[in-house]
mmCIF file of C-alpha atoms and ligand atoms in Angstrom:
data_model
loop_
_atom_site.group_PDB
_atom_site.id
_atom_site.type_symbol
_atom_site.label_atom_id
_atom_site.label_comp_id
_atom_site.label_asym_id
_atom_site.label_seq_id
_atom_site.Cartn_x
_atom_site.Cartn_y
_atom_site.Cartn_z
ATOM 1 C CA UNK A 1 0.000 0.000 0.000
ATOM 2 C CA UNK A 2 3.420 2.523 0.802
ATOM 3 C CA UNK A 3 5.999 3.169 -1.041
ATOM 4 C CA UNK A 4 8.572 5.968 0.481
ATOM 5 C CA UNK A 5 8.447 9.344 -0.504
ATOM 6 C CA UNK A 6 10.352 9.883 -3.334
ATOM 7 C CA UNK A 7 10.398 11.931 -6.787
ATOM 8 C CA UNK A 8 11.069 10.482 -10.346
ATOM 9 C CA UNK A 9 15.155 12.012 -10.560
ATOM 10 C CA UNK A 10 14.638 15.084 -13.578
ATOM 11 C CA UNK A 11 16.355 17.671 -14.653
ATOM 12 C CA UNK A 12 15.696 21.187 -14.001
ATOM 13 C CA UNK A 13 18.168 23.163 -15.539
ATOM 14 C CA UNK A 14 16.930 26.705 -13.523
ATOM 15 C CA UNK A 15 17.200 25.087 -10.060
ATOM 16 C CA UNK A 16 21.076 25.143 -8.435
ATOM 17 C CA UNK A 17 21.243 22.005 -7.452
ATOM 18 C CA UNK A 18 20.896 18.352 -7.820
ATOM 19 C CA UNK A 19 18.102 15.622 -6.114
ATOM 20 C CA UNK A 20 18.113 12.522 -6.188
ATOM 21 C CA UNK A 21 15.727 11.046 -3.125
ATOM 22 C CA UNK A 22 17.386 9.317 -0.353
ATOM 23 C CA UNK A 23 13.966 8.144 1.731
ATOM 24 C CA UNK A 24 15.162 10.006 4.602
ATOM 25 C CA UNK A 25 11.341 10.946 5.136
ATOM 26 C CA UNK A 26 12.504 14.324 6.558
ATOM 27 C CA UNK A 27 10.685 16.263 4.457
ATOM 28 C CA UNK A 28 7.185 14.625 5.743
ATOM 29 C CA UNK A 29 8.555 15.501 8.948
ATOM 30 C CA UNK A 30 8.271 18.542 9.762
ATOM 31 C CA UNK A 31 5.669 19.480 12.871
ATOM 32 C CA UNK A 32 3.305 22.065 12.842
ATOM 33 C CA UNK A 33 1.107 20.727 9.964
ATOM 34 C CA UNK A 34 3.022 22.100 7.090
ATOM 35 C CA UNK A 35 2.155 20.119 4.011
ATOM 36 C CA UNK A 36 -0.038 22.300 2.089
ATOM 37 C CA UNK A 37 -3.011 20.733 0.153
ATOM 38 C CA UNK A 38 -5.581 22.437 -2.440
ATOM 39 C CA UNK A 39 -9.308 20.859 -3.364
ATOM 40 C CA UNK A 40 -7.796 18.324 -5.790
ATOM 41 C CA UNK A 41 -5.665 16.727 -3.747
ATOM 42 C CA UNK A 42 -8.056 16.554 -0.890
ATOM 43 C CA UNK A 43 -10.437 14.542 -3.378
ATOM 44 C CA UNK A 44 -7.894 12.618 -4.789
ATOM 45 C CA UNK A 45 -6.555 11.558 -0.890
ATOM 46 C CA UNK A 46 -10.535 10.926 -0.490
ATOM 47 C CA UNK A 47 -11.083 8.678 -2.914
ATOM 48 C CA UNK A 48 -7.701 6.400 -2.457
ATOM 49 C CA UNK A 49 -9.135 6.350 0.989
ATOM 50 C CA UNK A 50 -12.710 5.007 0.124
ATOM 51 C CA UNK A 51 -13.823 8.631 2.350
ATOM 52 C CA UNK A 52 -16.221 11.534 1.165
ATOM 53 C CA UNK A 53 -14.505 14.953 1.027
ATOM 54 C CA UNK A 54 -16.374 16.043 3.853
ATOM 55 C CA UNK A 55 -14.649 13.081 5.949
ATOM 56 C CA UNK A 56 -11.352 13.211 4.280
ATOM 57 C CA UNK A 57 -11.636 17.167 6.126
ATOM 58 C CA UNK A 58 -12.623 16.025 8.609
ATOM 59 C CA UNK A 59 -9.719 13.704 9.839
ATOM 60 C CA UNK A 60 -6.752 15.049 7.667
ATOM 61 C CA UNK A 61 -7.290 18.476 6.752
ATOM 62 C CA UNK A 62 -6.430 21.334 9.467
ATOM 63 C CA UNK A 63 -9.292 23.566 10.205
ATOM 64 C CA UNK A 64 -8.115 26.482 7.688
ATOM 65 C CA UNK A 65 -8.811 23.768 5.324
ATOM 66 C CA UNK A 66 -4.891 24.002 3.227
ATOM 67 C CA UNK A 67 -3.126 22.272 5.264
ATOM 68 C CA UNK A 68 -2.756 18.286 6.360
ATOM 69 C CA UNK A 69 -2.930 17.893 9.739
ATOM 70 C CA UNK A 70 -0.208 16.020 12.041
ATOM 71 C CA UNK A 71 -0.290 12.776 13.393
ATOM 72 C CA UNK A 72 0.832 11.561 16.635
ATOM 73 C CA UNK A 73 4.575 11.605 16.193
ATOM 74 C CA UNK A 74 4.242 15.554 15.034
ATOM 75 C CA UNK A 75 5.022 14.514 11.373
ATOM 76 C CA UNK A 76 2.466 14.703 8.520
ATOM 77 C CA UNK A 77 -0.414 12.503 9.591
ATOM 78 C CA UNK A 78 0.182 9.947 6.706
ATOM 79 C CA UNK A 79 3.902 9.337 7.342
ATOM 80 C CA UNK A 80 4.709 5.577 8.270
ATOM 81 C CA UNK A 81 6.937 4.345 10.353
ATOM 82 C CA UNK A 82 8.608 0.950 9.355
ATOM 83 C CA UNK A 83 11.743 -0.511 8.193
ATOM 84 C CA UNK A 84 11.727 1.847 5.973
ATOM 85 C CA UNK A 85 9.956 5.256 6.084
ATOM 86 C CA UNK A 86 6.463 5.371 3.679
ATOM 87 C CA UNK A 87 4.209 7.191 2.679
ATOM 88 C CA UNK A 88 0.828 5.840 2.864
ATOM 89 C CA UNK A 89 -1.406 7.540 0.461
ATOM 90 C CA UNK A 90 2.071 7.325 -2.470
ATOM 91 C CA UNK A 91 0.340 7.214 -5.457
ATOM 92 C CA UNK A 92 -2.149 10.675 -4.688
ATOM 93 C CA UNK A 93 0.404 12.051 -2.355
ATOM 94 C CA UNK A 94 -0.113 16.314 -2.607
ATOM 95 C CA UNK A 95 1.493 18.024 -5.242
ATOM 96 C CA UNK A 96 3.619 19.757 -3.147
ATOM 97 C CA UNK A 97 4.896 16.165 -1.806
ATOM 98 C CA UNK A 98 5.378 15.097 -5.641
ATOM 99 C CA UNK A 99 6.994 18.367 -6.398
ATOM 100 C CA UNK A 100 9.977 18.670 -3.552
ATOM 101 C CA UNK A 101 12.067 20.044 -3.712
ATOM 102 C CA UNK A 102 11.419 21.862 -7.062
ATOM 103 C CA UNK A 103 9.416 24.207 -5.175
ATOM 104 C CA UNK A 104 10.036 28.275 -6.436
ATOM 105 C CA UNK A 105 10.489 29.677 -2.800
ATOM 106 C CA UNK A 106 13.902 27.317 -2.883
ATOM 107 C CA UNK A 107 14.780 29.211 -6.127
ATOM 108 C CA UNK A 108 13.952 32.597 -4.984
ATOM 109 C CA UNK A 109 16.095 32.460 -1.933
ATOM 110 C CA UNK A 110 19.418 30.781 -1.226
ATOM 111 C CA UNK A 111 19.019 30.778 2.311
ATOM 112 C CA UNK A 112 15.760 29.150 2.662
ATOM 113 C CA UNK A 113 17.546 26.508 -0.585
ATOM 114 C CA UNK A 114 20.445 26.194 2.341
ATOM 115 C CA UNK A 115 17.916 25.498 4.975
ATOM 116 C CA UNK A 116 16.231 22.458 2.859
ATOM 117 C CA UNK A 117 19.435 21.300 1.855
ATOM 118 C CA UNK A 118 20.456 20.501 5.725
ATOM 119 C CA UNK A 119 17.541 18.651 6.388
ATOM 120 C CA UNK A 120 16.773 16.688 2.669
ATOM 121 C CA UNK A 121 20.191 14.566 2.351
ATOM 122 C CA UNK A 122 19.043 14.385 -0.966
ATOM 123 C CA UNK A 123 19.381 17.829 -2.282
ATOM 124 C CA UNK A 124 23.130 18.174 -3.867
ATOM 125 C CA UNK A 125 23.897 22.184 -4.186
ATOM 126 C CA UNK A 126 25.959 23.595 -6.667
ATOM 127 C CA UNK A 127 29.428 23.921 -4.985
ATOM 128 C CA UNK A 128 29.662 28.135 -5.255
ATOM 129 C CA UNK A 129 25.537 28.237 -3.441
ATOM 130 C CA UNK A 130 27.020 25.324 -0.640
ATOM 131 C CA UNK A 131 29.869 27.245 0.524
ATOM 132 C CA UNK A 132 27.536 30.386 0.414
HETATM 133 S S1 SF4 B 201 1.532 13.129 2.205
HETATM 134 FE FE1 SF4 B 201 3.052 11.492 2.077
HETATM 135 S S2 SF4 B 201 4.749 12.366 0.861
HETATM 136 FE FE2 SF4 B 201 3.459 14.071 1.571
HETATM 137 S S3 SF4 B 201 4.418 14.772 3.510
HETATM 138 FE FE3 SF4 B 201 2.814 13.276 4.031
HETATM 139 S S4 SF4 B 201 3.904 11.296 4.182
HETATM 140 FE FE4 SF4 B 201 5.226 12.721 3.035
#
């Protein structure tokens, strides 16, 4: 049913750095409920799950209604624990989860690109951006 969070290896010339996925799961770890979510992935999570919409809110949206909520360990509600660290809804994971870390606030700021970098093992930065 879980595979770990990962993202197909691709190019992207624009971005200063490198990513190849390690399944460190860090980056579904973060507390304080920060994997953002829109209406289509909030159907898409509600109909891998067998749920309504209404019920897929209910139990894994936070109340502003963009955001997944956390589960007990603080980490995003549908991080496994295991031998290896999973993801249990993979295949409609968020877009934002599919998209990591090709995300434009990490190319609009080197700092916040440095920040990611410590905590993904999987981001490689450009030599001249890692010695900043
Ligand atoms: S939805 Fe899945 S891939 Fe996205 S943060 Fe949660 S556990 Fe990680």
């Amino acid at each position: 049913m879980s595979r770990p969070p990962t993202r197909d290896p691709a190019p992207v010339p624009e971005y200063p750095f490198r990513f190849t996925c390690q399944r460190s799961g860090n980056c579904c770890a973060v507390p304080g409920g920060v994997v953002r979510v829109g209406d289509a992935d909030i159907a898409a999570i509600a109909s891998h799950l067998a749920l309504t919409e209404a019920a897929c809110r209910s139990r894994f949206v936070a109340p502003g209604g963009d955001r997944l909520v956390d589960g007990p360990s603080h980490a995003c509600v549908f991080l496994l624990d295991g031998a290896e660290t999973s993801c249990a809804i993979y295949p409609v994971r968020p877009e934002r989860c599919r998209t990591w870390p090709f995300w434009p606030e990490l190319l609009a700021d080197p700092e916040v690109l440095r920040r990611a970098a410590a905590r993904c093992p999987g981001i490689q930065l450009d030599p001249e951006l890692a010695e900043g």
